[in-house]
Amino acid sequence: VVVCLVGWVFVALAIYFMKLSVPFQIFTDVAMGVNFYCSLKYKLHVNDFRTDRLANSDLVQTTQELLKYKRFNQNYLKYVAIPFVVVFVSWYSYDILVQTGATTLRDYIIIIVPLLVGACVGGIFGYTKFYHPAVRQADDMLRQIEELQAL
C-alpha cells in the first residue's frame, strides 16, 4: 500500500514536471486512485487468509471467501490493470510525441519501443510474481476443501 502511494506521488510529480496534458494528469490521478483502492482491498484479502478467522470458519464460508478472492483478482486484471496500462501507454506516447515534435519514424521508435518493452516486462513480472501464485494458492485451498467435503 505504501509502495502504491509513493508510486502515485512519483508519477504525479513526473507528469507535472514533464508538462503533459491536463486531461492525461487527471486520468492518471483517477486511475492511480482506483489502483490504490484495489491494492488496499487485495491487501485486506491476503491478511484475511493469514488470520485464524478463515481457518476456523466452516468449509462453505471458506469456499465462498476464496471464490470471492479469485473473482476479485480476475476482475481487477480485466477491468482495471490491463485497460489502465493500455490507455496510459497510448496516451503517454501521444503526449510525448506531440510535446517533442517527433516527425520521423526513428523518433517514434525511440519513444514507443521502450514503453512497450517496459509494459511487457512489467506484465510478465506481475503475472509470475503476484497473480499466478495467488490464484494457484486459492486453487490449492479449494481443491483441499473439495477433498474434505468428499470424505
mmCIF file with all atom_site columns, C-alpha atoms in Angstrom:
data_model
loop_
_atom_site.group_PDB
_atom_site.id
_atom_site.type_symbol
_atom_site.label_atom_id
_atom_site.label_alt_id
_atom_site.label_comp_id
_atom_site.label_asym_id
_atom_site.label_entity_id
_atom_site.label_seq_id
_atom_site.pdbx_PDB_ins_code
_atom_site.Cartn_x
_atom_site.Cartn_y
_atom_site.Cartn_z
_atom_site.occupancy
_atom_site.B_iso_or_equiv
_atom_site.pdbx_formal_charge
_atom_site.auth_seq_id
_atom_site.auth_comp_id
_atom_site.auth_asym_id
_atom_site.auth_atom_id
_atom_site.pdbx_PDB_model_num
ATOM 1   C CA . VAL A 1 1   ? 0.000   0.000   0.000   1.00 0.00 ? 1   VAL A CA 1
ATOM 2   C CA . VAL A 1 2   ? 2.835   2.381   0.850   1.00 0.00 ? 2   VAL A CA 1
ATOM 3   C CA . VAL A 1 3   ? 4.595   1.495   -2.390  1.00 0.00 ? 3   VAL A CA 1
ATOM 4   C CA . CYS A 1 4   ? 1.410   2.318   -4.289  1.00 0.00 ? 4   CYS A CA 1
ATOM 5   C CA . LEU A 1 5   ? 1.150   5.732   -2.587  1.00 0.00 ? 5   LEU A CA 1
ATOM 6   C CA . VAL A 1 6   ? 4.815   6.538   -3.234  1.00 0.00 ? 6   VAL A CA 1
ATOM 7   C CA . GLY A 1 7   ? 4.394   5.467   -6.865  1.00 0.00 ? 7   GLY A CA 1
ATOM 8   C CA . TRP A 1 8   ? 1.304   7.645   -7.165  1.00 0.00 ? 8   TRP A CA 1
ATOM 9   C CA . VAL A 1 9   ? 3.171   10.716  -5.893  1.00 0.00 ? 9   VAL A CA 1
ATOM 10  C CA . PHE A 1 10  ? 6.164   9.957   -8.113  1.00 0.00 ? 10  PHE A CA 1
ATOM 11  C CA . VAL A 1 11  ? 4.042   9.568   -11.245 1.00 0.00 ? 11  VAL A CA 1
ATOM 12  C CA . ALA A 1 12  ? 2.014   12.709  -10.468 1.00 0.00 ? 12  ALA A CA 1
ATOM 13  C CA . LEU A 1 13  ? 5.170   14.776  -9.987  1.00 0.00 ? 13  LEU A CA 1
ATOM 14  C CA . ALA A 1 14  ? 6.823   13.354  -13.089 1.00 0.00 ? 14  ALA A CA 1
ATOM 15  C CA . ILE A 1 15  ? 3.782   14.133  -15.236 1.00 0.00 ? 15  ILE A CA 1
ATOM 16  C CA . TYR A 1 16  ? 3.545   17.645  -13.784 1.00 0.00 ? 16  TYR A CA 1
ATOM 17  C CA . PHE A 1 17  ? 7.206   18.456  -14.402 1.00 0.00 ? 17  PHE A CA 1
ATOM 18  C CA . MET A 1 18  ? 7.116   16.947  -17.904 1.00 0.00 ? 18  MET A CA 1
ATOM 19  C CA . LYS A 1 19  ? 4.280   19.372  -18.688 1.00 0.00 ? 19  LYS A CA 1
ATOM 20  C CA . LEU A 1 20  ? 1.992   16.733  -20.165 1.00 0.00 ? 20  LEU A CA 1
ATOM 21  C CA . SER A 1 21  ? -1.667  17.475  -20.890 1.00 0.00 ? 21  SER A CA 1
ATOM 22  C CA . VAL A 1 22  ? -4.060  18.206  -18.020 1.00 0.00 ? 22  VAL A CA 1
ATOM 23  C CA . PRO A 1 23  ? -6.617  15.536  -19.075 1.00 0.00 ? 23  PRO A CA 1
ATOM 24  C CA . PHE A 1 24  ? -3.795  12.980  -19.004 1.00 0.00 ? 24  PHE A CA 1
ATOM 25  C CA . GLN A 1 25  ? -2.836  14.125  -15.495 1.00 0.00 ? 25  GLN A CA 1
ATOM 26  C CA . ILE A 1 26  ? -6.456  13.811  -14.338 1.00 0.00 ? 26  ILE A CA 1
ATOM 27  C CA . PHE A 1 27  ? -6.817  10.358  -15.929 1.00 0.00 ? 27  PHE A CA 1
ATOM 28  C CA . THR A 1 28  ? -3.607  9.186   -14.265 1.00 0.00 ? 28  THR A CA 1
ATOM 29  C CA . ASP A 1 29  ? -4.659  10.501  -10.849 1.00 0.00 ? 29  ASP A CA 1
ATOM 30  C CA . VAL A 1 30  ? -8.086  8.864   -11.049 1.00 0.00 ? 30  VAL A CA 1
ATOM 31  C CA . ALA A 1 31  ? -6.652  5.582   -12.319 1.00 0.00 ? 31  ALA A CA 1
ATOM 32  C CA . MET A 1 32  ? -3.965  5.556   -9.626  1.00 0.00 ? 32  MET A CA 1
ATOM 33  C CA . GLY A 1 33  ? -6.683  6.208   -7.016  1.00 0.00 ? 33  GLY A CA 1
ATOM 34  C CA . VAL A 1 34  ? -8.649  3.210   -8.263  1.00 0.00 ? 34  VAL A CA 1
ATOM 35  C CA . ASN A 1 35  ? -5.447  1.181   -8.299  1.00 0.00 ? 35  ASN A CA 1
ATOM 36  C CA . PHE A 1 36  ? -4.710  2.242   -4.711  1.00 0.00 ? 36  PHE A CA 1
ATOM 37  C CA . TYR A 1 37  ? -8.207  1.163   -3.639  1.00 0.00 ? 37  TYR A CA 1
ATOM 38  C CA . CYS A 1 38  ? -7.778  -2.216  -5.349  1.00 0.00 ? 38  CYS A CA 1
ATOM 39  C CA . SER A 1 39  ? -4.348  -2.774  -3.803  1.00 0.00 ? 39  SER A CA 1
ATOM 40  C CA . LEU A 1 40  ? -5.755  -1.937  -0.372  1.00 0.00 ? 40  LEU A CA 1
ATOM 41  C CA . LYS A 1 41  ? -8.625  -4.369  -0.894  1.00 0.00 ? 41  LYS A CA 1
ATOM 42  C CA . TYR A 1 42  ? -6.147  -7.015  -2.125  1.00 0.00 ? 42  TYR A CA 1
ATOM 43  C CA . LYS A 1 43  ? -4.014  -6.477  0.992   1.00 0.00 ? 43  LYS A CA 1
ATOM 44  C CA . LEU A 1 44  ? -7.092  -6.969  3.189   1.00 0.00 ? 44  LEU A CA 1
ATOM 45  C CA . HIS A 1 45  ? -7.895  -10.223 1.339   1.00 0.00 ? 45  HIS A CA 1
ATOM 46  C CA . VAL A 1 46  ? -4.348  -11.509 1.822   1.00 0.00 ? 46  VAL A CA 1
ATOM 47  C CA . ASN A 1 47  ? -4.391  -10.581 5.521   1.00 0.00 ? 47  ASN A CA 1
ATOM 48  C CA . ASP A 1 48  ? -7.730  -12.365 5.804   1.00 0.00 ? 48  ASP A CA 1
ATOM 49  C CA . PHE A 1 49  ? -6.092  -15.598 4.595   1.00 0.00 ? 49  PHE A CA 1
ATOM 50  C CA . ARG A 1 50  ? -3.349  -15.259 7.174   1.00 0.00 ? 50  ARG A CA 1
ATOM 51  C CA . THR A 1 51  ? -5.705  -14.917 10.127  1.00 0.00 ? 51  THR A CA 1
ATOM 52  C CA . ASP A 1 52  ? -7.323  -17.729 12.053  1.00 0.00 ? 52  ASP A CA 1
ATOM 53  C CA . ARG A 1 53  ? -10.813 -16.415 11.296  1.00 0.00 ? 53  ARG A CA 1
ATOM 54  C CA . LEU A 1 54  ? -10.891 -18.031 7.884   1.00 0.00 ? 54  LEU A CA 1
ATOM 55  C CA . ALA A 1 55  ? -9.243  -21.222 9.128   1.00 0.00 ? 55  ALA A CA 1
ATOM 56  C CA . ASN A 1 56  ? -11.762 -21.572 11.968  1.00 0.00 ? 56  ASN A CA 1
ATOM 57  C CA . SER A 1 57  ? -14.842 -20.965 9.811   1.00 0.00 ? 57  SER A CA 1
ATOM 58  C CA . ASP A 1 58  ? -16.864 -23.674 8.110   1.00 0.00 ? 58  ASP A CA 1
ATOM 59  C CA . LEU A 1 59  ? -15.961 -25.013 4.678   1.00 0.00 ? 59  LEU A CA 1
ATOM 60  C CA . VAL A 1 60  ? -18.828 -23.302 2.863   1.00 0.00 ? 60  VAL A CA 1
ATOM 61  C CA . GLN A 1 61  ? -17.824 -19.868 4.129   1.00 0.00 ? 61  GLN A CA 1
ATOM 62  C CA . THR A 1 62  ? -14.153 -20.532 3.360   1.00 0.00 ? 62  THR A CA 1
ATOM 63  C CA . THR A 1 63  ? -15.037 -21.624 -0.163  1.00 0.00 ? 63  THR A CA 1
ATOM 64  C CA . GLN A 1 64  ? -17.133 -18.507 -0.707  1.00 0.00 ? 64  GLN A CA 1
ATOM 65  C CA . GLU A 1 65  ? -14.303 -16.274 0.537   1.00 0.00 ? 65  GLU A CA 1
ATOM 66  C CA . LEU A 1 66  ? -11.780 -17.976 -1.741  1.00 0.00 ? 66  LEU A CA 1
ATOM 67  C CA . LEU A 1 67  ? -14.072 -17.698 -4.752  1.00 0.00 ? 67  LEU A CA 1
ATOM 68  C CA . LYS A 1 68  ? -14.678 -14.025 -3.955  1.00 0.00 ? 68  LYS A CA 1
ATOM 69  C CA . TYR A 1 69  ? -10.898 -13.504 -3.766  1.00 0.00 ? 69  TYR A CA 1
ATOM 70  C CA . LYS A 1 70  ? -10.326 -15.223 -7.122  1.00 0.00 ? 70  LYS A CA 1
ATOM 71  C CA . ARG A 1 71  ? -13.139 -13.261 -8.748  1.00 0.00 ? 71  ARG A CA 1
ATOM 72  C CA . PHE A 1 72  ? -11.699 -10.003 -7.432  1.00 0.00 ? 72  PHE A CA 1
ATOM 73  C CA . ASN A 1 73  ? -8.244  -10.807 -8.858  1.00 0.00 ? 73  ASN A CA 1
ATOM 74  C CA . GLN A 1 74  ? -9.678  -11.705 -12.259 1.00 0.00 ? 74  GLN A CA 1
ATOM 75  C CA . ASN A 1 75  ? -11.909 -8.627  -12.393 1.00 0.00 ? 75  ASN A CA 1
ATOM 76  C CA . TYR A 1 76  ? -9.037  -6.398  -11.304 1.00 0.00 ? 76  TYR A CA 1
ATOM 77  C CA . LEU A 1 77  ? -6.935  -7.590  -14.200 1.00 0.00 ? 77  LEU A CA 1
ATOM 78  C CA . LYS A 1 78  ? -9.755  -7.426  -16.764 1.00 0.00 ? 78  LYS A CA 1
ATOM 79  C CA . TYR A 1 79  ? -11.315 -4.118  -15.778 1.00 0.00 ? 79  TYR A CA 1
ATOM 80  C CA . VAL A 1 80  ? -8.577  -2.096  -14.051 1.00 0.00 ? 80  VAL A CA 1
ATOM 81  C CA . ALA A 1 81  ? -4.965  -3.136  -14.599 1.00 0.00 ? 81  ALA A CA 1
ATOM 82  C CA . ILE A 1 82  ? -4.809  -4.102  -18.260 1.00 0.00 ? 82  ILE A CA 1
ATOM 83  C CA . PRO A 1 83  ? -7.061  -1.296  -19.589 1.00 0.00 ? 83  PRO A CA 1
ATOM 84  C CA . PHE A 1 84  ? -5.154  1.238   -17.477 1.00 0.00 ? 84  PHE A CA 1
ATOM 85  C CA . VAL A 1 85  ? -1.797  0.132   -18.880 1.00 0.00 ? 85  VAL A CA 1
ATOM 86  C CA . VAL A 1 86  ? -3.072  0.173   -22.470 1.00 0.00 ? 86  VAL A CA 1
ATOM 87  C CA . VAL A 1 87  ? -4.664  3.622   -22.179 1.00 0.00 ? 87  VAL A CA 1
ATOM 88  C CA . PHE A 1 88  ? -1.784  5.052   -20.143 1.00 0.00 ? 88  PHE A CA 1
ATOM 89  C CA . VAL A 1 89  ? 0.934   3.879   -22.531 1.00 0.00 ? 89  VAL A CA 1
ATOM 90  C CA . SER A 1 90  ? -1.016  5.012   -25.595 1.00 0.00 ? 90  SER A CA 1
ATOM 91  C CA . TRP A 1 91  ? -1.881  8.420   -24.176 1.00 0.00 ? 91  TRP A CA 1
ATOM 92  C CA . TYR A 1 92  ? 1.604   8.933   -22.727 1.00 0.00 ? 92  TYR A CA 1
ATOM 93  C CA . SER A 1 93  ? 3.165   8.076   -26.081 1.00 0.00 ? 93  SER A CA 1
ATOM 94  C CA . TYR A 1 94  ? 0.870   10.505  -27.849 1.00 0.00 ? 94  TYR A CA 1
ATOM 95  C CA . ASP A 1 95  ? 1.622   13.323  -25.384 1.00 0.00 ? 95  ASP A CA 1
ATOM 96  C CA . ILE A 1 96  ? 5.377   12.743  -25.615 1.00 0.00 ? 96  ILE A CA 1
ATOM 97  C CA . LEU A 1 97  ? 5.239   12.636  -29.428 1.00 0.00 ? 97  LEU A CA 1
ATOM 98  C CA . VAL A 1 98  ? 3.261   15.894  -29.520 1.00 0.00 ? 98  VAL A CA 1
ATOM 99  C CA . GLN A 1 99  ? 5.493   17.563  -26.953 1.00 0.00 ? 99  GLN A CA 1
ATOM 100 C CA . THR A 1 100 ? 8.763   16.599  -28.649 1.00 0.00 ? 100 THR A CA 1
ATOM 101 C CA . GLY A 1 101 ? 7.501   17.304  -32.147 1.00 0.00 ? 101 GLY A CA 1
ATOM 102 C CA . ALA A 1 102 ? 8.566   13.892  -33.402 1.00 0.00 ? 102 ALA A CA 1
ATOM 103 C CA . THR A 1 103 ? 8.240   13.668  -37.155 1.00 0.00 ? 103 THR A CA 1
ATOM 104 C CA . THR A 1 104 ? 10.332  10.722  -38.314 1.00 0.00 ? 104 THR A CA 1
ATOM 105 C CA . LEU A 1 105 ? 9.860   7.001   -37.868 1.00 0.00 ? 105 LEU A CA 1
ATOM 106 C CA . ARG A 1 106 ? 13.094  6.909   -35.866 1.00 0.00 ? 106 ARG A CA 1
ATOM 107 C CA . ASP A 1 107 ? 11.627  9.373   -33.339 1.00 0.00 ? 107 ASP A CA 1
ATOM 108 C CA . TYR A 1 108 ? 8.522   7.236   -32.948 1.00 0.00 ? 108 TYR A CA 1
ATOM 109 C CA . ILE A 1 109 ? 10.571  4.069   -32.444 1.00 0.00 ? 109 ILE A CA 1
ATOM 110 C CA . ILE A 1 110 ? 12.835  5.728   -29.861 1.00 0.00 ? 110 ILE A CA 1
ATOM 111 C CA . ILE A 1 111 ? 9.816   6.771   -27.802 1.00 0.00 ? 111 ILE A CA 1
ATOM 112 C CA . ILE A 1 112 ? 7.393   3.857   -28.214 1.00 0.00 ? 112 ILE A CA 1
ATOM 113 C CA . VAL A 1 113 ? 9.639   0.758   -28.143 1.00 0.00 ? 113 VAL A CA 1
ATOM 114 C CA . PRO A 1 114 ? 10.942  1.322   -24.571 1.00 0.00 ? 114 PRO A CA 1
ATOM 115 C CA . LEU A 1 115 ? 7.371   1.860   -23.374 1.00 0.00 ? 115 LEU A CA 1
ATOM 116 C CA . LEU A 1 116 ? 6.220   -1.391  -24.949 1.00 0.00 ? 116 LEU A CA 1
ATOM 117 C CA . VAL A 1 117 ? 9.214   -3.311  -23.617 1.00 0.00 ? 117 VAL A CA 1
ATOM 118 C CA . GLY A 1 118 ? 8.595   -1.915  -20.123 1.00 0.00 ? 118 GLY A CA 1
ATOM 119 C CA . ALA A 1 119 ? 4.913   -2.820  -20.302 1.00 0.00 ? 119 ALA A CA 1
ATOM 120 C CA . CYS A 1 120 ? 5.729   -6.382  -21.401 1.00 0.00 ? 120 CYS A CA 1
ATOM 121 C CA . VAL A 1 121 ? 8.405   -6.902  -18.746 1.00 0.00 ? 121 VAL A CA 1
ATOM 122 C CA . GLY A 1 122 ? 6.154   -5.421  -16.046 1.00 0.00 ? 122 GLY A CA 1
ATOM 123 C CA . GLY A 1 123 ? 3.234   -7.576  -17.172 1.00 0.00 ? 123 GLY A CA 1
ATOM 124 C CA . ILE A 1 124 ? 5.281   -10.761 -17.142 1.00 0.00 ? 124 ILE A CA 1
ATOM 125 C CA . PHE A 1 125 ? 6.793   -9.902  -13.748 1.00 0.00 ? 125 PHE A CA 1
ATOM 126 C CA . GLY A 1 126 ? 3.401   -9.060  -12.254 1.00 0.00 ? 126 GLY A CA 1
ATOM 127 C CA . TYR A 1 127 ? 1.818   -12.224 -13.600 1.00 0.00 ? 127 TYR A CA 1
ATOM 128 C CA . THR A 1 128 ? 4.588   -14.571 -12.442 1.00 0.00 ? 128 THR A CA 1
ATOM 129 C CA . LYS A 1 129 ? 5.267   -12.950 -9.064  1.00 0.00 ? 129 LYS A CA 1
ATOM 130 C CA . PHE A 1 130 ? 1.819   -11.850 -7.905  1.00 0.00 ? 130 PHE A CA 1
ATOM 131 C CA . TYR A 1 131 ? -1.180  -13.047 -9.877  1.00 0.00 ? 131 TYR A CA 1
ATOM 132 C CA . HIS A 1 132 ? -0.255  -16.647 -10.716 1.00 0.00 ? 132 HIS A CA 1
ATOM 133 C CA . PRO A 1 133 ? 0.949   -17.643 -7.202  1.00 0.00 ? 133 PRO A CA 1
ATOM 134 C CA . ALA A 1 134 ? -2.143  -16.098 -5.591  1.00 0.00 ? 134 ALA A CA 1
ATOM 135 C CA . VAL A 1 135 ? -4.513  -17.925 -7.937  1.00 0.00 ? 135 VAL A CA 1
ATOM 136 C CA . ARG A 1 136 ? -2.575  -21.168 -7.534  1.00 0.00 ? 136 ARG A CA 1
ATOM 137 C CA . GLN A 1 137 ? -2.769  -20.881 -3.733  1.00 0.00 ? 137 GLN A CA 1
ATOM 138 C CA . ALA A 1 138 ? -6.513  -20.248 -3.893  1.00 0.00 ? 138 ALA A CA 1
ATOM 139 C CA . ASP A 1 139 ? -6.954  -23.201 -6.281  1.00 0.00 ? 139 ASP A CA 1
ATOM 140 C CA . ASP A 1 140 ? -4.979  -25.464 -3.933  1.00 0.00 ? 140 ASP A CA 1
ATOM 141 C CA . MET A 1 141 ? -7.113  -24.419 -0.987  1.00 0.00 ? 141 MET A CA 1
ATOM 142 C CA . LEU A 1 142 ? -10.311 -25.009 -2.982  1.00 0.00 ? 142 LEU A CA 1
ATOM 143 C CA . ARG A 1 143 ? -9.058  -28.440 -4.028  1.00 0.00 ? 143 ARG A CA 1
ATOM 144 C CA . GLN A 1 144 ? -8.307  -29.347 -0.416  1.00 0.00 ? 144 GLN A CA 1
ATOM 145 C CA . ILE A 1 145 ? -11.767 -28.187 0.638   1.00 0.00 ? 145 ILE A CA 1
ATOM 146 C CA . GLU A 1 146 ? -13.360 -30.319 -2.093  1.00 0.00 ? 146 GLU A CA 1
ATOM 147 C CA . GLU A 1 147 ? -11.349 -33.327 -0.900  1.00 0.00 ? 147 GLU A CA 1
ATOM 148 C CA . LEU A 1 148 ? -12.512 -32.759 2.669   1.00 0.00 ? 148 LEU A CA 1
ATOM 149 C CA . GLN A 1 149 ? -16.142 -32.418 1.544   1.00 0.00 ? 149 GLN A CA 1
ATOM 150 C CA . ALA A 1 150 ? -15.861 -35.688 -0.399  1.00 0.00 ? 150 ALA A CA 1
ATOM 151 C CA . LEU A 1 151 ? -14.881 -37.573 2.766   1.00 0.00 ? 151 LEU A CA 1
#
